GROMACS .gro file of C-alpha atoms in nm:
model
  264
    1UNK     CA    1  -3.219   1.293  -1.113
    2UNK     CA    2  -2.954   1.217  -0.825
    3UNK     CA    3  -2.659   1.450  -0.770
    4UNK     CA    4  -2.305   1.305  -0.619
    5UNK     CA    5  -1.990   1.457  -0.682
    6UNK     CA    6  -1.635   1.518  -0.503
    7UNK     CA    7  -1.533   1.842  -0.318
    8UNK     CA    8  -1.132   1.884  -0.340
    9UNK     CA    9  -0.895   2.124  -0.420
   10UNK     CA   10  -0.786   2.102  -0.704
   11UNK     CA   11  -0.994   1.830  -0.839
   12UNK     CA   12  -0.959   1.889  -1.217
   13UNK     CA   13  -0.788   1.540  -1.244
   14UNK     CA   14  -1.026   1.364  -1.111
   15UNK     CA   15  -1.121   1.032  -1.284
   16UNK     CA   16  -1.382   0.969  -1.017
   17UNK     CA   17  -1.678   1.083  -1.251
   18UNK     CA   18  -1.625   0.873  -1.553
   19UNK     CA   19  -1.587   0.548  -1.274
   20UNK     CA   20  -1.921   0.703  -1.115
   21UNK     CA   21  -2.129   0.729  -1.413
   22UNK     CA   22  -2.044   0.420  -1.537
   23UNK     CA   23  -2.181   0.301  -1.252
   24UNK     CA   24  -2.540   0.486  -1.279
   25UNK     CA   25  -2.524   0.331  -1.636
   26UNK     CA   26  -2.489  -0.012  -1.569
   27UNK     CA   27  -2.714  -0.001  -1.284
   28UNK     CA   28  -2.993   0.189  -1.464
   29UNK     CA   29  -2.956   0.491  -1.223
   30UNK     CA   30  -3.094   0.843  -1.294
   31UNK     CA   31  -2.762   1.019  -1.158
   32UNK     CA   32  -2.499   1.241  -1.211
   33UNK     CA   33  -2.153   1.273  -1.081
   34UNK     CA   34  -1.984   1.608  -1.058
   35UNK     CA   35  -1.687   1.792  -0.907
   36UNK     CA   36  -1.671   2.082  -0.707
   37UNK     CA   37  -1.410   2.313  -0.633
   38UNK     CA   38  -1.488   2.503  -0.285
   39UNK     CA   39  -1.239   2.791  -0.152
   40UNK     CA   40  -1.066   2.623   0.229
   41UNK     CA   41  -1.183   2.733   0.509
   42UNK     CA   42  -1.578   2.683   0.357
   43UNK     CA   43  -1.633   2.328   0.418
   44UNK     CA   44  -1.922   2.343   0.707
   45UNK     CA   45  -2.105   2.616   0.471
   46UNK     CA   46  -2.054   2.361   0.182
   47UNK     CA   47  -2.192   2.066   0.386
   48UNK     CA   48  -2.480   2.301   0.494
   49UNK     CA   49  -2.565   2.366   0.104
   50UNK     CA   50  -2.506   2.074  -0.060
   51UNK     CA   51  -2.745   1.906   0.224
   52UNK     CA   52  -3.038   2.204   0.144
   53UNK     CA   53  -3.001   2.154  -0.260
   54UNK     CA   54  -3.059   1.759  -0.206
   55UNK     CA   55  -2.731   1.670  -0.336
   56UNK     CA   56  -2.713   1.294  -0.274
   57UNK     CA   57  -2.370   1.218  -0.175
   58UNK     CA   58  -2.031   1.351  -0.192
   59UNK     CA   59  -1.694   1.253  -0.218
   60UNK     CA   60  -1.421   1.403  -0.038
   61UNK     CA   61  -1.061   1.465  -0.130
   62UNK     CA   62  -0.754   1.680  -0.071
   63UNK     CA   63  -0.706   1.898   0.164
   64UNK     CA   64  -1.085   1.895   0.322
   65UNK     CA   65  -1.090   1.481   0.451
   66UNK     CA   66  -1.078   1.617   0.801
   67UNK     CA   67  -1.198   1.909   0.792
   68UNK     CA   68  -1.521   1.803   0.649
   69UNK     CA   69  -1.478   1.486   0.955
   70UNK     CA   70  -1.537   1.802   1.210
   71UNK     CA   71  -1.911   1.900   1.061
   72UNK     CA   72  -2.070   1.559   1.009
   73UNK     CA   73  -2.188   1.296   1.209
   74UNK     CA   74  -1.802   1.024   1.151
   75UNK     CA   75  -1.883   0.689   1.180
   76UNK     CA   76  -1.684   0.465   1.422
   77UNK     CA   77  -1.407   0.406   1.164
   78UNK     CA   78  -1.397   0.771   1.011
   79UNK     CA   79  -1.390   0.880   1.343
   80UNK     CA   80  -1.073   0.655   1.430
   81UNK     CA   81  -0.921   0.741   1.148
   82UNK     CA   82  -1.004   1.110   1.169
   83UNK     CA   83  -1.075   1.149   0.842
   84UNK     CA   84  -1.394   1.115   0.600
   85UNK     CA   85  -1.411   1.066   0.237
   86UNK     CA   86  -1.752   1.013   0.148
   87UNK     CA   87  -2.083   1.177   0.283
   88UNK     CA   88  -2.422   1.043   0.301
   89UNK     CA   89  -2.706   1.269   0.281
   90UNK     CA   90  -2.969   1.050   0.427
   91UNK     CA   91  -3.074   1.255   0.719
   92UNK     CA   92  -2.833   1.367   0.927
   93UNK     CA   93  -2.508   1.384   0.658
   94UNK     CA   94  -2.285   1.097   0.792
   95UNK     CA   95  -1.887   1.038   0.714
   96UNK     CA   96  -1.742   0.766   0.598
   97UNK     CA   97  -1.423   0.666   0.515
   98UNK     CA   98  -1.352   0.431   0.251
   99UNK     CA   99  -1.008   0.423   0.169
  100UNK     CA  100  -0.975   0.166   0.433
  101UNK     CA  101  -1.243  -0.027   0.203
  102UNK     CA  102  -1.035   0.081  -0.068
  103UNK     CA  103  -0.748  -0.098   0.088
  104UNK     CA  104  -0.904  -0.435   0.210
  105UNK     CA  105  -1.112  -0.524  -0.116
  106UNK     CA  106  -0.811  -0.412  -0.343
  107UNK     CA  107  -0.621  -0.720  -0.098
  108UNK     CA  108  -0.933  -0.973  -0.110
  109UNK     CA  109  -0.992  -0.903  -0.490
  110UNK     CA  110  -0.642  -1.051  -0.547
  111UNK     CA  111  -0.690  -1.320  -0.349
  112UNK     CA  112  -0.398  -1.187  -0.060
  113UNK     CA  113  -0.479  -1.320   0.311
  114UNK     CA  114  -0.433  -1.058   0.570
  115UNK     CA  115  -0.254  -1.218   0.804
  116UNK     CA  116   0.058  -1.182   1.006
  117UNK     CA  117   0.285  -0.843   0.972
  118UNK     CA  118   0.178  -0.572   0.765
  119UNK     CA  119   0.376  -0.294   0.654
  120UNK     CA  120   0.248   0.025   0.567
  121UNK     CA  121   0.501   0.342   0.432
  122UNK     CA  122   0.303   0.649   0.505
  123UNK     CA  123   0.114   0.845   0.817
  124UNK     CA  124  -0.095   1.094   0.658
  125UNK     CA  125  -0.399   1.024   0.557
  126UNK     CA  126  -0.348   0.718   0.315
  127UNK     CA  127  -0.143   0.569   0.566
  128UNK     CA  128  -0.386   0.631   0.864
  129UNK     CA  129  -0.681   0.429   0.693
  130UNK     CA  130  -0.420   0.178   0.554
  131UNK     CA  131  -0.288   0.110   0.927
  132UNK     CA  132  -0.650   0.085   1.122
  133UNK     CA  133  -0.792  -0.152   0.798
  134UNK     CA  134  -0.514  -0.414   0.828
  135UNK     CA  135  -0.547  -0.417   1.210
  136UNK     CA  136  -0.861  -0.436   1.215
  137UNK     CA  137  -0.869  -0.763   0.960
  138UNK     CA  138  -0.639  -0.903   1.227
  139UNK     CA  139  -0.287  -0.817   1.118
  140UNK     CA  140  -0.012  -0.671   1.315
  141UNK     CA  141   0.088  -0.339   1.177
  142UNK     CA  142   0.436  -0.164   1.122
  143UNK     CA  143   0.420   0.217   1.025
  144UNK     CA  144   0.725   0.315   0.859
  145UNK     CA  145   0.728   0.707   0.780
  146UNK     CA  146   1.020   0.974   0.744
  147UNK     CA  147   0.946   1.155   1.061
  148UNK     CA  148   0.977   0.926   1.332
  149UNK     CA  149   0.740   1.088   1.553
  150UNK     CA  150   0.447   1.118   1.314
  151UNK     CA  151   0.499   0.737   1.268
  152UNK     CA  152   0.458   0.668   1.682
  153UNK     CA  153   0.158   0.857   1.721
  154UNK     CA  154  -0.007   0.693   1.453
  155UNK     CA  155   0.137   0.337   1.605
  156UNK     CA  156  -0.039   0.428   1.971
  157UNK     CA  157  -0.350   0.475   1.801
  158UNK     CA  158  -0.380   0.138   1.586
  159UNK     CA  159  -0.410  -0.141   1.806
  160UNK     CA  160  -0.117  -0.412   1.762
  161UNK     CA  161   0.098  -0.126   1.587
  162UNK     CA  162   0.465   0.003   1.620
  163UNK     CA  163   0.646   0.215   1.450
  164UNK     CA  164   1.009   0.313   1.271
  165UNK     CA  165   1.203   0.569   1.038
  166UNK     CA  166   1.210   0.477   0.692
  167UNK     CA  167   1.580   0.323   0.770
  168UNK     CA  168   1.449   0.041   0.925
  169UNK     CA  169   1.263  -0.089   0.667
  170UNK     CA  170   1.465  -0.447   0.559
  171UNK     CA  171   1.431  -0.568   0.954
  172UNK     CA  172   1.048  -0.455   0.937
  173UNK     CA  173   1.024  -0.620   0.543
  174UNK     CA  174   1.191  -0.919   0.679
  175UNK     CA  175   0.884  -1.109   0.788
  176UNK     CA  176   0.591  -0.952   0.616
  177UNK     CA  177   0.331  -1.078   0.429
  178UNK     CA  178   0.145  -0.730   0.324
  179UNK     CA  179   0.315  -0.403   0.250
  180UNK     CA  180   0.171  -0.081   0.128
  181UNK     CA  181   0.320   0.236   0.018
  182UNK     CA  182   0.080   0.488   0.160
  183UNK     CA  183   0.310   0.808   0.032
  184UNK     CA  184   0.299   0.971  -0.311
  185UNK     CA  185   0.689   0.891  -0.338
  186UNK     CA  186   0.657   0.703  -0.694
  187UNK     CA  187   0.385   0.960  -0.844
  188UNK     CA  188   0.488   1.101  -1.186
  189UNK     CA  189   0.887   0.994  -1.068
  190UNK     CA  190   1.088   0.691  -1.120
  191UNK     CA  191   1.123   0.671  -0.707
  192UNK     CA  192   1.041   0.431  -0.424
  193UNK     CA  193   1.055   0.451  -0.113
  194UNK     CA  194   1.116   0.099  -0.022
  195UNK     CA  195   1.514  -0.017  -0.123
  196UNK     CA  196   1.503  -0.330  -0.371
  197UNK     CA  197   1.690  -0.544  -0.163
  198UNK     CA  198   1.410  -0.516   0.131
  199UNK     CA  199   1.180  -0.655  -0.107
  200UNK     CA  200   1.099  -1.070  -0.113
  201UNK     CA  201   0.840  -1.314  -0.287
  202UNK     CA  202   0.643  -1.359   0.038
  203UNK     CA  203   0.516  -1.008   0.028
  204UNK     CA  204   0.179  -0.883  -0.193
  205UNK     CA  205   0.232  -0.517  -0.215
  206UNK     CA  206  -0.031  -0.229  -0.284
  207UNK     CA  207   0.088   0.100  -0.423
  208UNK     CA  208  -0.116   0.371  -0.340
  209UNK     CA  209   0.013   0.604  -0.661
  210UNK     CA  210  -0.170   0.539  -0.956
  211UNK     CA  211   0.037   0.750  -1.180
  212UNK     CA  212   0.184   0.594  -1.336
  213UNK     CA  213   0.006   0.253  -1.292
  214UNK     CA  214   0.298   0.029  -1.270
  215UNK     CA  215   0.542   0.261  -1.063
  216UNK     CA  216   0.903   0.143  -0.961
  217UNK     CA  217   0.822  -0.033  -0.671
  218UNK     CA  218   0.541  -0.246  -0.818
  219UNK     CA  219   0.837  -0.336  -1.109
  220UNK     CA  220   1.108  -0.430  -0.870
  221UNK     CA  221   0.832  -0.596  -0.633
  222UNK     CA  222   0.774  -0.824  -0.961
  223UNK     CA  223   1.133  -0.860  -1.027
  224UNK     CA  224   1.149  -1.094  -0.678
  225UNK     CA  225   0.824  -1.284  -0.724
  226UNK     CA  226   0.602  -1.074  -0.509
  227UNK     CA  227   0.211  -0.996  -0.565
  228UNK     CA  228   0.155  -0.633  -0.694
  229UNK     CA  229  -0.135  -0.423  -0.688
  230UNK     CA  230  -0.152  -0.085  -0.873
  231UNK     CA  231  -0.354   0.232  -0.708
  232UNK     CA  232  -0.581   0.251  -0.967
  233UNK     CA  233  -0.752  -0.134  -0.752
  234UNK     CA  234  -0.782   0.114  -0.429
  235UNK     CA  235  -0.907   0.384  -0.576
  236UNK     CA  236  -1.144   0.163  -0.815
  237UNK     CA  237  -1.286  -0.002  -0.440
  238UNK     CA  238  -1.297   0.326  -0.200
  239UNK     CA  239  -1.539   0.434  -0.497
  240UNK     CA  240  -1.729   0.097  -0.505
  241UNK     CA  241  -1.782   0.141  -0.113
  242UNK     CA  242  -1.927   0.472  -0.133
  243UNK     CA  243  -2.156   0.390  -0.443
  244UNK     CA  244  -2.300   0.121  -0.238
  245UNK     CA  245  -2.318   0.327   0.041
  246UNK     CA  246  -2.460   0.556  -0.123
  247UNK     CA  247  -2.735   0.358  -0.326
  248UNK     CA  248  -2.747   0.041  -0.139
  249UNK     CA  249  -2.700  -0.141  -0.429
  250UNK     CA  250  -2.432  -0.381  -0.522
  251UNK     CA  251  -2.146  -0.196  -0.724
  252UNK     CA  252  -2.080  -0.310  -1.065
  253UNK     CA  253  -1.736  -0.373  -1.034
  254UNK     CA  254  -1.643  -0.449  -1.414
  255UNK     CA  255  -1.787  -0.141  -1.536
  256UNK     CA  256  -1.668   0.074  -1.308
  257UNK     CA  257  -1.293  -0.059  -1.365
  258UNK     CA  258  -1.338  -0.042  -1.705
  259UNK     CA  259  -1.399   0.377  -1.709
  260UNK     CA  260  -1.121   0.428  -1.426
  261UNK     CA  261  -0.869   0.218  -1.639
  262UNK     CA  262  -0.983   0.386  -1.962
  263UNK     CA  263  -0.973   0.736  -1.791
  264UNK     CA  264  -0.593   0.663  -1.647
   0.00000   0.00000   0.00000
C-alpha cells in the first residue's frame, strides 16, 4: 500500500484526504492519504523521514510551502515561485508547486481564455503562484496588495507585471479580462476586497476562499454578469496536478470533485 498525505500546521480541516482517496478508489489504487502535523522548525528532518519510511508523496500547506522549497530539489516553477506544495519521492524528493495548476485548469475548466490583463489581489503565497501562472499563459499581470511594496517586488519578479495599493483597483479592473482574489479577505466574513463598482461583465473571476463557497465577491461578481469561480475549482485542480504527478495517471476529475464538494 502507497502512503501520501499533507504536512501543515494546523491541518485538522483539511478536506484534501476525502478528495485523495476518492481518487485511489476510482482509479483502483492501493493508497492512503493522511495528514501530518509536524512541530516548525522540523521540516528538513521530516523530508529526511518521510523519504526513509517510503512515503510516496506529500502535500504541503501552511506555514512550511517554503520552508520545505529550501530542502528539496524545486522545479523551475516552484523555484520561481519560491514555494512548493507537493513532493515527489521518486529519487531525489522533488517540489512542485501546483497552485499555479490549481489556478490555470480552474480558468480552462470554465472555458475562460487567458488573455490580455489579469488581475490578481494578493502577494503571499496564493498570489505569487497566481501572478507567475497567468504570465506565463501569456497574460499581462497587475498585483494589487495592501502593502505597496510587497506588491512591487512581486511585480519585478513576474515578467510583464506591475503593481498598485489596493486603492487603485477600478483603473487596474477597468480593462481586465481575469481577476483573482489571492487573499483570505472573504473567508468565514461577509468581506471583499474588491469594491462592487470596480467589478464589470467582461471579467471571469476566481476566488481563492472556499469558505464559504460562494463568498461576497463571487455574489456581486454575478450581480454584473461576470464569470465566477469558487476556491473549492483551485483547490479541486492543485490536487489533481499532484495526483498525477504523483501516479502518472490521469486524475479522475468527477470523483474527486464529488468528495471535495461533499466534504465542504
Amino acid at each position: 500500500m502507497q502512503v501520501f498525505g499533507l504536512i501543515g500546521n494546523p491541518v485538522g480541516h483539511s478536506v484534501s484526504p476525502p478528495m485523495h482517496e476518492a481518487a485511489y478508489e476510482e482509479r483502483g489504487i492501493d493508497a492512503r492519504y493522511v495528514t501530518f502535523e509536524p512541530e516548525r522548525g522540523s521540516i528538513e528532518r521530516v523530508i529526511d523521514g518521510a523519504d526513509a519510511l517510503g512515503i510516496a508523496g506529500l502535500n504541503v500547506t501552511i506555514p512550511f510551502k517554503q520552508d520545505v522549497a529550501a530542502v528539496v530539489a524545486a522545479d523551475p516553477l516552484a523555484e520561481r515561485i519560491g514555494a512548493v506544495n507537493t513532493v515527489a519521492f521518486d529519487g531525489e524528493p522533488t517540489g512542485y508547486n501546483t497552485d499555479a495548476a490549481g489556478v490555470v485548469r480552474s480558468f480552462e475548466h470554465h472555458d475562460v481564455a487567458l488573455s490580455g490583463r489579469a488581475v490578481v489581489v494578493g502577494a503571499g503565497g496564493a498570489g505569487r503562484a497566481a501572478a507567475f501562472a497567468l504570465a506565463d499563459a501569456g497574460m499581462e499581470v497587475h498585483i494589487a496588495n495592501r502593502t505597496v511594496e510587497r506588491a512591487e517586488s512581486l511585480a519585478e519578479a513576474v515578467p510583464n507585471a506591475s503593481a498598485s495599493g489596493l486603492g487603485a483597483l477600478d483603473a487596474a479592473l477597468a480593462d481586465a479580462s481575469v481577476l483573482v482574489n489571492a487573499t483570505s479577505v472573504g473567508m468565514e466574513s461577509d468581506e471583499t476586497p474588491v469594491p462592487k463598482a470596480a467589478l464589470h461583465g467582461g471579467l471571469a473571476v476566481l476566488d481563492a476562499v472556499y469558505a464559504p463557497i460562494d463568498t461576497r465577491l463571487l455574489t456581486e461578481a454575478r450581480a454584473v454578469g461576470a464569470t465566477t469561480i469558487d476556491g473549492a475549482w483551485m483547490l479541486l485542480f492543485q490536487g489533481v496536478e499532484a495526483f498525477e504527478i504523483w501516479t502518472g495517471r490521469d486524475a479522475p476529475i468527477d470523483a474527486m470533485n464529488a468528495a471535495l464538494r461533499d466534504a465542504l
